[in-house]
Amino acid sequence: MDTLKLAGTIPSTAFRRVGPRRVFLFPSLIAISILLFTFYRPPELSNYVVEFHGDAQLSHSQWDKLDAHLQRCEELQAPWQTYDFPPSANRTNPRWKVSSGQKQTVVLRNVTVFDGDSILPEPVDIVFAEGVVQSITSSGANNFDAVANTIVHNYHGHFVTPGLVDMHSHHLAIPWPSLESYVDDNEINEATGPLTPMVRALDAIKPYDIAAKIIASGGITTSLILPGSANIMGGEAYPVKNFLRGGEYGEEIVEELLLEHGIAKENRRRYLKMACGENPRRVYHHTRMGNAWHFRHHMARAKELREKQDAWCAAAGIARQRKDSAAAATLLAEGPYAKGGLPEELELDSSVAMLRGKIGINVHCYEQEDFEDMLLHSEEFGFRIQAFHHALSAWKVPELIKSSGQNITIATFADFSLYKKEAYDGNLWAGKILTEHGVPVAYKSDHVDENTNARYLLSQAATAHSFGLSELLALQSVTSVPAKSLELHHRVGYLKPGYDADIVVWNSHPLSAGANALQVYIDGKSTLEEKSFSPEAADNTKPGMRAETAAEDIKLFCEHPKRDESIVVTGIKNFYLDTPDIKPSASFNLTMVINNGKISCLGDQDRCISTTSTSRVITLQNGHVLPGLTTISDTLGLAEIESEETTADGYADRTANVLDPETALYTKYGIHFEGKAFNRARIGGVTRSITYPYGDGFLQGVSVGIKTAEGGNPINGGIFKDDVALHISIGQDAKSSLQTPSVSKSIATLRRILNDNKGKDTLYGKAANGKIPVVAHSENKYDILQLVKIKYDFPKVNLVIYGASEAPAVADEIASAGIPVIFNAAHSAPSEWEKKDLLVGPPLTISPVQVLLESNVTFALSLLPGHDWHLANLPIEAAAIAKEAGISSKQAIDLISIKIDDVLGLQKSERNSDFVIWEGDPLEYGASVVLTFDGDNREVVGCWPEAE
């Protein structure tokens, strides 16, 4: 009789990136088993003893069972599947099928290509067939016109990129419009607790989510669908192609959405979502210490199981090789180490895969202490982290992340931040800082609703480029970098022969303001309606970057403008102010003289300089002069960190009697004039804000008009209008008030307020008599029509509609009633039921702004509520909307400045007369504010504000 004590574990492959291809051969496992038993016997497993006999018998079915378990051992212990990189030019696309795949060869002729690495130096022709890129050659080198079964599109130099890769999305798991019964992102249940690695996003995917089509229209062809971040271990994630109903029968099938559809399931990539910090702490009320202990305790269980598995596999391999029936019977028997064979626990399957290096770990993690803690865990248990997601403080510790040796990607936001403590340290220069330290940066959407709409993923790369990230790194941040991080770079993220034919044709340089897809191909199939193109060459002008100026130079430069009474500015290329007494000359290189904060001359340099004795001259290369911009906000000055109550003014009492005007909140009493969002406003040329009480409910309160310049306060002119408008809600938000539990009740309540308060000198009386505007926050077209009817019944009421997502559907009715609109849905989404019929805009629909214009609706533009973090890009948003709607730059600027004054009926003395001098075109990425002038006090109130 031979007695062997079980060997220890097979060395972990947790940090192995590449390895031999998987081959399921029992001899290899048996050989390893013999070696382990012979040379490696750790004492901690000495109590697990298998006796080998030479004369016992085992049935064929039991041998088959042992073989099946040994096959499973091979699967468990085989290294992560690897692929050739770059792929072979003649590889096949596993998703392609004769019945449903790309039918004809497609040629994109005369295109400018970014291939995932670089921008090719000359125009090329791209050929793809059966869902794979076949060749990229110099344009005109081949004649494709006579080639059978071939479609040729001449794009006249337009920019073409690989399909974008979003490595963090929740669409399909949270479909649009979102309904409570269909939100399947977080498994939060007492029975499962905060550790749910065993759940799968696959089981939550809705293969009919309209968001997939909208996202694809933004050029995003591949997305990683992750569970949410409520749990420490959230579950497994799955990569998809954003092409609905793409199978043979055009049915809504989850499997056909998967990027690895067509690949054997055992060979598919696996990904796990984890979270640290605030989210699991908030949901389960553990501290970070408690969360760490729960995770480590769980991983210790997984480690123990892995050791048992490896020990069992080693013993079983020996038993099979020796044909020892008794030993095999022992291994297949139920006992303390196994339940009838190989030890496995479905709950721990993903966790053991972590320890074997066979699942990519993607961690929701914001702050430096949490990065460090997670790195300690990875060292303790031997797993590798693919990416830290969100990671808005990563720029503070790039060397910590780099020194881990794991090549961790930072999957982050470009400017989305400030919304909670963990996001408060977001830095607009983060992408530049991280890449300078050699840390890979990818931008991702975290797609859930209109606030994180993945359709606009590319704009994050553009924003990062404007704040110093190089052109190539910015383009890579949404293509090859996330593809590499997910280890899918053998198929997606590049536009080269052998790659999946996921290709996007752009209407301009992809990093320019308002860049939109002309066509998106997924697996070689077009997803947008084909359009004809002008033979004129495309405008692929690369946008600029914001100037980086040393703090000392800024201080020196800014000492004089704040003190000087007269300033001369040369190099003005565009002037957008409405100044009746000052008319710019026809020159494209204007000089401007400012005396005591007022423009006294605008024209040729010689003429204007002759009007002043000052020697102070500011020379610009590409000067632009704009009016001060105005934002509409529910948080600017009211909530510094929206999720932290102690940093905010607070909510209205939802139990209060809404019929009593004394219960209304007045924003003017709660305004604080400092914070990071004010900085975003200043670098975006936003000099004023109409801030209304934040929260939901029917009665929101009275808004205030504030200035964003540094040093403002309630008694030194920081408030330019105490009471701007009365804000109420008509729609789903109104239902949270105790007295308006339904939309219909909120409409009836508004009617009663207007009817019962006519002639009174109260807040409601002023609203009923038209002395203060009533801004009704409403989204749905039918709710908006109720407001139209109210306007007809109460013609004196100065009614304004805010939000107005579905207003284009009833634009004629709004215009006929003479109701002005503050429209914030130009780049919104049908993420909620009451917005399900809004226009998503080009390339899928006509621009909603174009519809409003054609119907002669009086309107202004605003960002979505809570978007103060995006104020630095307010002029960029206006520029993008202008391109989509086909309006001029001047019209775009007016929509975020003087039109807001018009809509709210501000008097002449209350209107915004501020102006801002820019270096660069603020309607394109890369411009910087140079000087900001307060039009009321006629003084410089801002000089070269620094972006944070």
CSV table of C-alpha atoms in Angstrom, one decimal, residues 179-490:
chain,number,residue,atom,x,y,z
A,179,LEU,CA,-38.7,51.7,-14.6
A,180,GLU,CA,-38.2,50.4,-11.1
A,181,SER,CA,-39.1,46.8,-12.0
A,182,TYR,CA,-36.4,46.7,-14.6
A,183,VAL,CA,-33.4,48.1,-12.6
A,184,ASP,CA,-31.1,45.2,-12.2
A,185,ASP,CA,-27.7,46.6,-11.5
A,186,ASN,CA,-27.2,46.0,-7.8
A,187,GLU,CA,-28.0,42.8,-5.9
A,188,ILE,CA,-28.9,44.3,-2.6
A,189,ASN,CA,-30.4,41.8,-0.2
A,190,GLU,CA,-29.9,40.7,3.4
A,191,ALA,CA,-29.6,37.1,2.2
A,192,THR,CA,-26.6,37.8,0.0
A,193,GLY,CA,-25.0,40.7,1.7
A,194,PRO,CA,-22.2,42.9,0.3
A,195,LEU,CA,-20.2,40.1,-1.3
A,196,THR,CA,-21.9,38.9,-4.4
A,197,PRO,CA,-19.2,37.8,-6.9
A,198,MET,CA,-21.5,34.9,-7.9
A,199,VAL,CA,-24.1,37.1,-9.6
A,200,ARG,CA,-23.8,38.0,-13.3
A,201,ALA,CA,-24.7,41.0,-15.3
A,202,LEU,CA,-25.5,38.5,-18.0
A,203,ASP,CA,-28.7,37.6,-16.1
A,204,ALA,CA,-29.8,41.2,-16.0
A,205,ILE,CA,-29.3,42.2,-19.7
A,206,LYS,CA,-32.4,43.4,-21.5
A,207,PRO,CA,-31.7,42.8,-25.2
A,208,TYR,CA,-34.2,45.5,-26.3
A,209,ASP,CA,-32.8,48.5,-24.5
A,210,ILE,CA,-33.2,51.5,-26.8
A,211,ALA,CA,-30.1,53.0,-25.2
A,212,ALA,CA,-27.9,50.5,-27.2
A,213,LYS,CA,-28.9,52.2,-30.5
A,214,ILE,CA,-28.4,55.7,-29.1
A,215,ILE,CA,-25.0,54.8,-27.7
A,216,ALA,CA,-24.0,53.2,-31.0
A,217,SER,CA,-24.9,56.4,-32.7
A,218,GLY,CA,-22.2,58.1,-30.7
A,219,GLY,CA,-19.6,55.7,-32.1
A,220,ILE,CA,-19.5,53.4,-29.1
A,221,THR,CA,-19.5,49.9,-30.6
A,222,THR,CA,-18.3,47.9,-27.6
A,223,SER,CA,-19.3,48.3,-24.0
A,224,LEU,CA,-18.5,46.4,-20.8
A,225,ILE,CA,-21.8,45.9,-18.9
A,226,LEU,CA,-21.0,45.9,-15.2
A,227,PRO,CA,-23.1,45.3,-12.1
A,228,GLY,CA,-23.5,48.3,-9.9
A,229,SER,CA,-21.2,49.5,-7.1
A,230,ALA,CA,-23.3,49.0,-4.0
A,231,ASN,CA,-21.5,45.8,-3.0
A,232,ILE,CA,-17.9,45.1,-2.2
A,233,MET,CA,-17.9,42.4,-4.8
A,234,GLY,CA,-20.7,43.2,-7.3
A,235,GLY,CA,-20.6,40.3,-9.7
A,236,GLU,CA,-19.4,39.4,-13.1
A,237,ALA,CA,-19.4,41.8,-16.1
A,238,TYR,CA,-19.8,41.1,-19.8
A,239,PRO,CA,-18.7,42.9,-23.0
A,240,VAL,CA,-21.3,43.5,-25.6
A,241,LYS,CA,-21.5,44.9,-29.1
A,242,ASN,CA,-24.2,47.7,-29.3
A,243,PHE,CA,-26.2,46.1,-32.1
A,244,LEU,CA,-29.7,45.0,-31.2
A,245,ARG,CA,-31.5,42.2,-33.0
A,246,GLY,CA,-28.4,41.3,-35.1
A,247,GLY,CA,-28.9,37.6,-35.2
A,248,GLU,CA,-30.3,35.3,-37.9
A,249,TYR,CA,-34.0,35.9,-37.0
A,250,GLY,CA,-33.7,39.5,-35.8
A,251,GLU,CA,-34.9,38.5,-32.4
A,252,GLU,CA,-34.0,40.1,-29.0
A,253,ILE,CA,-31.5,37.5,-27.8
A,254,VAL,CA,-28.9,38.3,-25.0
A,255,GLU,CA,-26.4,35.8,-26.4
A,256,GLU,CA,-26.3,37.6,-29.7
A,257,LEU,CA,-25.3,40.9,-28.0
A,258,LEU,CA,-22.2,39.4,-26.4
A,259,LEU,CA,-18.9,40.4,-28.0
A,260,GLU,CA,-17.7,36.8,-27.6
A,261,HIS,CA,-20.8,35.3,-29.2
A,262,GLY,CA,-19.5,32.5,-31.3
A,263,ILE,CA,-16.6,31.6,-28.9
A,264,ALA,CA,-16.9,28.5,-26.7
A,265,LYS,CA,-18.1,29.6,-23.3
A,266,GLU,CA,-15.1,28.1,-21.5
A,267,ASN,CA,-12.8,30.3,-23.6
A,268,ARG,CA,-14.5,33.6,-23.0
A,269,ARG,CA,-13.1,36.5,-21.0
A,270,ARG,CA,-14.4,37.0,-17.5
A,271,TYR,CA,-14.6,40.2,-15.6
A,272,LEU,CA,-15.5,41.0,-12.0
A,273,LYS,CA,-16.9,44.3,-10.6
A,274,MET,CA,-15.7,45.4,-7.2
A,275,ALA,CA,-16.2,48.5,-5.1
A,276,CYS,CA,-14.5,50.2,-2.3
A,277,GLY,CA,-15.1,53.4,-0.3
A,278,GLU,CA,-18.3,55.3,0.0
A,279,ASN,CA,-20.9,53.2,-1.8
A,280,PRO,CA,-20.7,49.8,0.1
A,281,ARG,CA,-20.1,51.8,3.3
A,282,ARG,CA,-23.3,53.7,2.8
A,283,VAL,CA,-25.4,50.7,1.7
A,284,TYR,CA,-24.3,48.2,4.4
A,285,HIS,CA,-23.3,50.6,7.2
A,286,HIS,CA,-19.8,49.1,7.6
A,287,THR,CA,-16.8,51.4,7.9
A,288,ARG,CA,-13.9,50.9,5.5
A,289,MET,CA,-12.3,48.8,8.2
A,290,GLY,CA,-15.4,46.5,8.2
A,291,ASN,CA,-15.6,46.3,4.4
A,292,ALA,CA,-11.9,45.3,4.2
A,293,TRP,CA,-12.4,42.6,6.8
A,294,HIS,CA,-15.5,41.2,5.1
A,295,PHE,CA,-13.6,41.1,1.8
A,296,ARG,CA,-10.4,39.5,3.3
A,297,HIS,CA,-12.5,36.9,5.1
A,298,HIS,CA,-14.3,36.0,1.9
A,299,MET,CA,-11.0,35.8,0.0
A,300,ALA,CA,-9.5,33.5,2.7
A,301,ARG,CA,-12.4,31.1,2.1
A,302,ALA,CA,-11.7,31.3,-1.6
A,303,LYS,CA,-8.0,30.6,-1.1
A,304,GLU,CA,-8.8,27.6,1.1
A,305,LEU,CA,-11.1,26.3,-1.6
A,306,ARG,CA,-8.5,26.8,-4.3
A,307,GLU,CA,-6.0,24.8,-2.2
A,308,LYS,CA,-8.5,22.0,-1.8
A,309,GLN,CA,-9.2,22.0,-5.5
A,310,ASP,CA,-5.5,21.8,-6.4
A,311,ALA,CA,-4.9,19.1,-3.8
A,312,TRP,CA,-7.8,17.0,-5.1
A,313,CYS,CA,-6.8,17.5,-8.7
A,314,ALA,CA,-3.2,16.4,-7.9
A,315,ALA,CA,-4.4,13.3,-6.0
A,316,ALA,CA,-7.0,12.4,-8.7
A,317,GLY,CA,-4.4,12.7,-11.4
A,318,ILE,CA,-2.2,10.2,-9.6
A,319,ALA,CA,-5.1,7.9,-9.1
A,320,ARG,CA,-6.1,8.0,-12.7
A,321,GLN,CA,-2.5,7.4,-13.9
A,322,ARG,CA,-2.1,4.4,-11.6
A,323,LYS,CA,-5.7,3.2,-12.3
A,324,ASP,CA,-6.1,2.9,-8.5
A,325,SER,CA,-9.8,2.2,-8.0
A,326,ALA,CA,-9.8,2.5,-4.3
A,327,ALA,CA,-8.1,5.9,-4.3
A,328,ALA,CA,-10.5,7.1,-7.0
A,329,ALA,CA,-13.4,5.9,-5.0
A,330,THR,CA,-12.2,7.8,-2.0
A,331,LEU,CA,-11.8,11.0,-4.0
A,332,LEU,CA,-15.3,10.6,-5.4
A,333,ALA,CA,-16.9,9.9,-2.0
A,334,GLU,CA,-18.5,12.6,0.0
A,335,GLY,CA,-16.5,13.7,2.9
A,336,PRO,CA,-15.0,16.7,4.7
A,337,TYR,CA,-13.0,17.8,1.6
A,338,ALA,CA,-15.4,17.2,-1.2
A,339,LYS,CA,-19.0,16.5,-1.9
A,340,GLY,CA,-18.7,13.6,-4.3
A,341,GLY,CA,-15.6,14.7,-6.2
A,342,LEU,CA,-13.8,18.0,-7.0
A,343,PRO,CA,-14.5,20.6,-4.3
A,344,GLU,CA,-16.5,23.4,-5.8
A,345,GLU,CA,-18.8,26.1,-4.4
A,346,LEU,CA,-20.7,28.2,-6.9
A,347,GLU,CA,-20.7,31.1,-4.5
A,348,LEU,CA,-16.9,31.2,-4.6
A,349,ASP,CA,-16.3,30.3,-8.3
A,350,SER,CA,-15.5,33.9,-9.4
A,351,SER,CA,-13.4,34.5,-6.3
A,352,VAL,CA,-11.3,31.4,-7.0
A,353,ALA,CA,-11.0,32.5,-10.6
A,354,MET,CA,-9.5,35.8,-9.2
A,355,LEU,CA,-6.8,33.8,-7.4
A,356,ARG,CA,-6.1,31.8,-10.5
A,357,GLY,CA,-5.6,35.0,-12.5
A,358,LYS,CA,-8.5,34.1,-14.8
A,359,ILE,CA,-10.9,37.0,-14.3
A,360,GLY,CA,-10.3,40.7,-14.8
A,361,ILE,CA,-10.8,42.8,-11.7
A,362,ASN,CA,-12.4,46.2,-12.2
A,363,VAL,CA,-12.7,48.2,-9.0
A,364,HIS,CA,-15.0,51.2,-8.4
A,365,CYS,CA,-12.6,53.2,-6.3
A,366,TYR,CA,-12.1,57.0,-6.0
A,367,GLU,CA,-9.6,58.0,-3.3
A,368,GLN,CA,-6.0,57.4,-2.6
A,369,GLU,CA,-6.5,55.6,0.7
A,370,ASP,CA,-8.8,53.2,-1.1
A,371,PHE,CA,-6.4,52.5,-3.9
A,372,GLU,CA,-3.7,51.7,-1.4
A,373,ASP,CA,-5.9,49.4,0.6
A,374,MET,CA,-7.1,47.5,-2.5
A,375,LEU,CA,-3.4,47.1,-3.7
A,376,LEU,CA,-2.7,45.6,-0.2
A,377,HIS,CA,-5.5,43.1,-0.7
A,378,SER,CA,-4.2,42.2,-4.2
A,379,GLU,CA,-0.8,41.5,-2.8
A,380,GLU,CA,-2.1,39.5,0.1
A,381,PHE,CA,-4.2,37.2,-2.0
A,382,GLY,CA,-2.3,37.4,-5.3
A,383,PHE,CA,-4.9,38.8,-7.7
A,384,ARG,CA,-4.3,41.4,-10.4
A,385,ILE,CA,-6.4,44.6,-10.8
A,386,GLN,CA,-7.2,45.5,-14.4
A,387,ALA,CA,-8.6,49.0,-13.7
A,388,PHE,CA,-9.6,51.4,-11.0
A,389,HIS,CA,-12.9,53.0,-12.1
A,390,HIS,CA,-13.9,56.6,-11.5
A,391,ALA,CA,-10.6,57.1,-9.6
A,392,LEU,CA,-11.0,60.9,-9.5
A,393,SER,CA,-8.1,61.2,-6.9
A,394,ALA,CA,-5.7,59.0,-8.9
A,395,TRP,CA,-3.9,62.1,-10.2
A,396,LYS,CA,-2.7,62.6,-6.6
A,397,VAL,CA,-0.9,59.2,-6.4
A,398,PRO,CA,0.2,58.2,-9.9
A,399,GLU,CA,3.4,56.6,-8.7
A,400,LEU,CA,1.5,54.5,-6.1
A,401,ILE,CA,-0.6,53.1,-8.9
A,402,LYS,CA,2.3,52.7,-11.3
A,403,SER,CA,4.6,51.1,-8.7
A,404,SER,CA,2.1,48.2,-8.2
A,405,GLY,CA,3.6,46.7,-11.4
A,406,GLN,CA,0.1,45.6,-12.5
A,407,ASN,CA,-0.2,48.2,-15.3
A,408,ILE,CA,-3.5,49.3,-13.8
A,409,THR,CA,-5.7,51.4,-16.1
A,410,ILE,CA,-7.5,54.5,-14.6
A,411,ALA,CA,-11.0,54.4,-16.1
A,412,THR,CA,-12.3,57.8,-15.2
A,413,PHE,CA,-14.3,60.9,-16.1
A,414,ALA,CA,-12.8,64.0,-17.8
A,415,ASP,CA,-14.9,66.6,-15.9
A,416,PHE,CA,-17.8,64.8,-14.2
A,417,SER,CA,-17.0,65.3,-10.5
A,418,LEU,CA,-17.9,67.3,-7.3
A,419,TYR,CA,-21.1,65.3,-6.7
A,420,LYS,CA,-19.9,63.5,-3.6
A,421,LYS,CA,-16.9,63.6,-1.2
A,422,GLU,CA,-15.1,61.0,-3.2
A,423,ALA,CA,-15.5,63.0,-6.4
A,424,TYR,CA,-14.7,66.3,-4.9
A,425,ASP,CA,-11.0,66.2,-5.8
A,426,GLY,CA,-11.6,65.7,-9.5
A,427,ASN,CA,-9.0,67.6,-11.5
A,428,LEU,CA,-9.5,68.7,-15.1
A,429,TRP,CA,-5.8,68.1,-15.8
A,430,ALA,CA,-5.9,64.6,-14.4
A,431,GLY,CA,-5.5,62.8,-17.7
A,432,LYS,CA,-2.4,64.7,-18.6
A,433,ILE,CA,-0.9,64.2,-15.1
A,434,LEU,CA,-1.5,60.5,-15.1
A,435,THR,CA,-0.2,59.8,-18.5
A,436,GLU,CA,2.9,61.8,-17.8
A,437,HIS,CA,3.6,59.3,-15.1
A,438,GLY,CA,3.0,56.4,-17.4
A,439,VAL,CA,-0.4,55.4,-16.1
A,440,PRO,CA,-2.9,54.3,-18.8
A,441,VAL,CA,-6.0,56.4,-18.9
A,442,ALA,CA,-9.4,55.4,-20.4
A,443,TYR,CA,-12.5,57.5,-20.3
A,444,LYS,CA,-15.8,55.7,-19.7
A,445,SER,CA,-19.4,56.7,-19.3
A,446,ASP,CA,-20.9,54.9,-16.2
A,447,HIS,CA,-24.0,55.0,-18.3
A,448,VAL,CA,-27.2,55.0,-16.2
A,449,ASP,CA,-29.3,58.0,-17.1
A,450,GLU,CA,-29.1,61.4,-19.0
A,451,ASN,CA,-26.3,62.6,-16.7
A,452,THR,CA,-23.9,59.8,-17.8
A,453,ASN,CA,-25.2,59.2,-21.3
A,454,ALA,CA,-22.6,57.0,-23.0
A,455,ARG,CA,-23.6,58.5,-26.4
A,456,TYR,CA,-21.3,61.4,-25.5
A,457,LEU,CA,-18.3,59.4,-24.4
A,458,LEU,CA,-16.1,61.0,-27.0
A,459,SER,CA,-16.6,64.4,-25.6
A,460,GLN,CA,-14.7,63.3,-22.5
A,461,ALA,CA,-11.7,62.5,-24.6
A,462,ALA,CA,-12.1,65.9,-26.2
A,463,THR,CA,-12.3,67.7,-22.8
A,464,ALA,CA,-9.2,65.8,-21.6
A,465,HIS,CA,-7.4,66.9,-24.8
A,466,SER,CA,-8.3,70.5,-24.1
A,467,PHE,CA,-6.7,70.1,-20.7
A,468,GLY,CA,-3.4,68.9,-21.9
A,469,LEU,CA,-3.8,65.2,-22.9
A,470,SER,CA,-2.1,64.7,-26.3
A,471,GLU,CA,-4.2,64.2,-29.4
A,472,LEU,CA,-3.1,60.5,-29.8
A,473,LEU,CA,-3.5,59.7,-26.1
A,474,ALA,CA,-7.0,61.3,-26.1
A,475,LEU,CA,-8.1,59.2,-29.1
A,476,GLN,CA,-6.5,56.1,-27.5
A,477,SER,CA,-8.3,56.7,-24.3
A,478,VAL,CA,-11.6,55.6,-25.8
A,479,THR,CA,-10.3,53.0,-28.2
A,480,SER,CA,-7.1,51.0,-27.7
A,481,VAL,CA,-6.5,51.8,-24.0
A,482,PRO,CA,-9.8,50.4,-22.8
A,483,ALA,CA,-9.5,47.5,-25.3
A,484,LYS,CA,-6.0,46.6,-23.9
A,485,SER,CA,-7.2,46.9,-20.3
A,486,LEU,CA,-10.0,44.5,-21.0
A,487,GLU,CA,-7.6,42.3,-23.0
A,488,LEU,CA,-9.8,42.5,-26.0
A,489,HIS,CA,-7.2,44.3,-28.1
A,490,HIS,CA,-6.9,41.4,-30.5
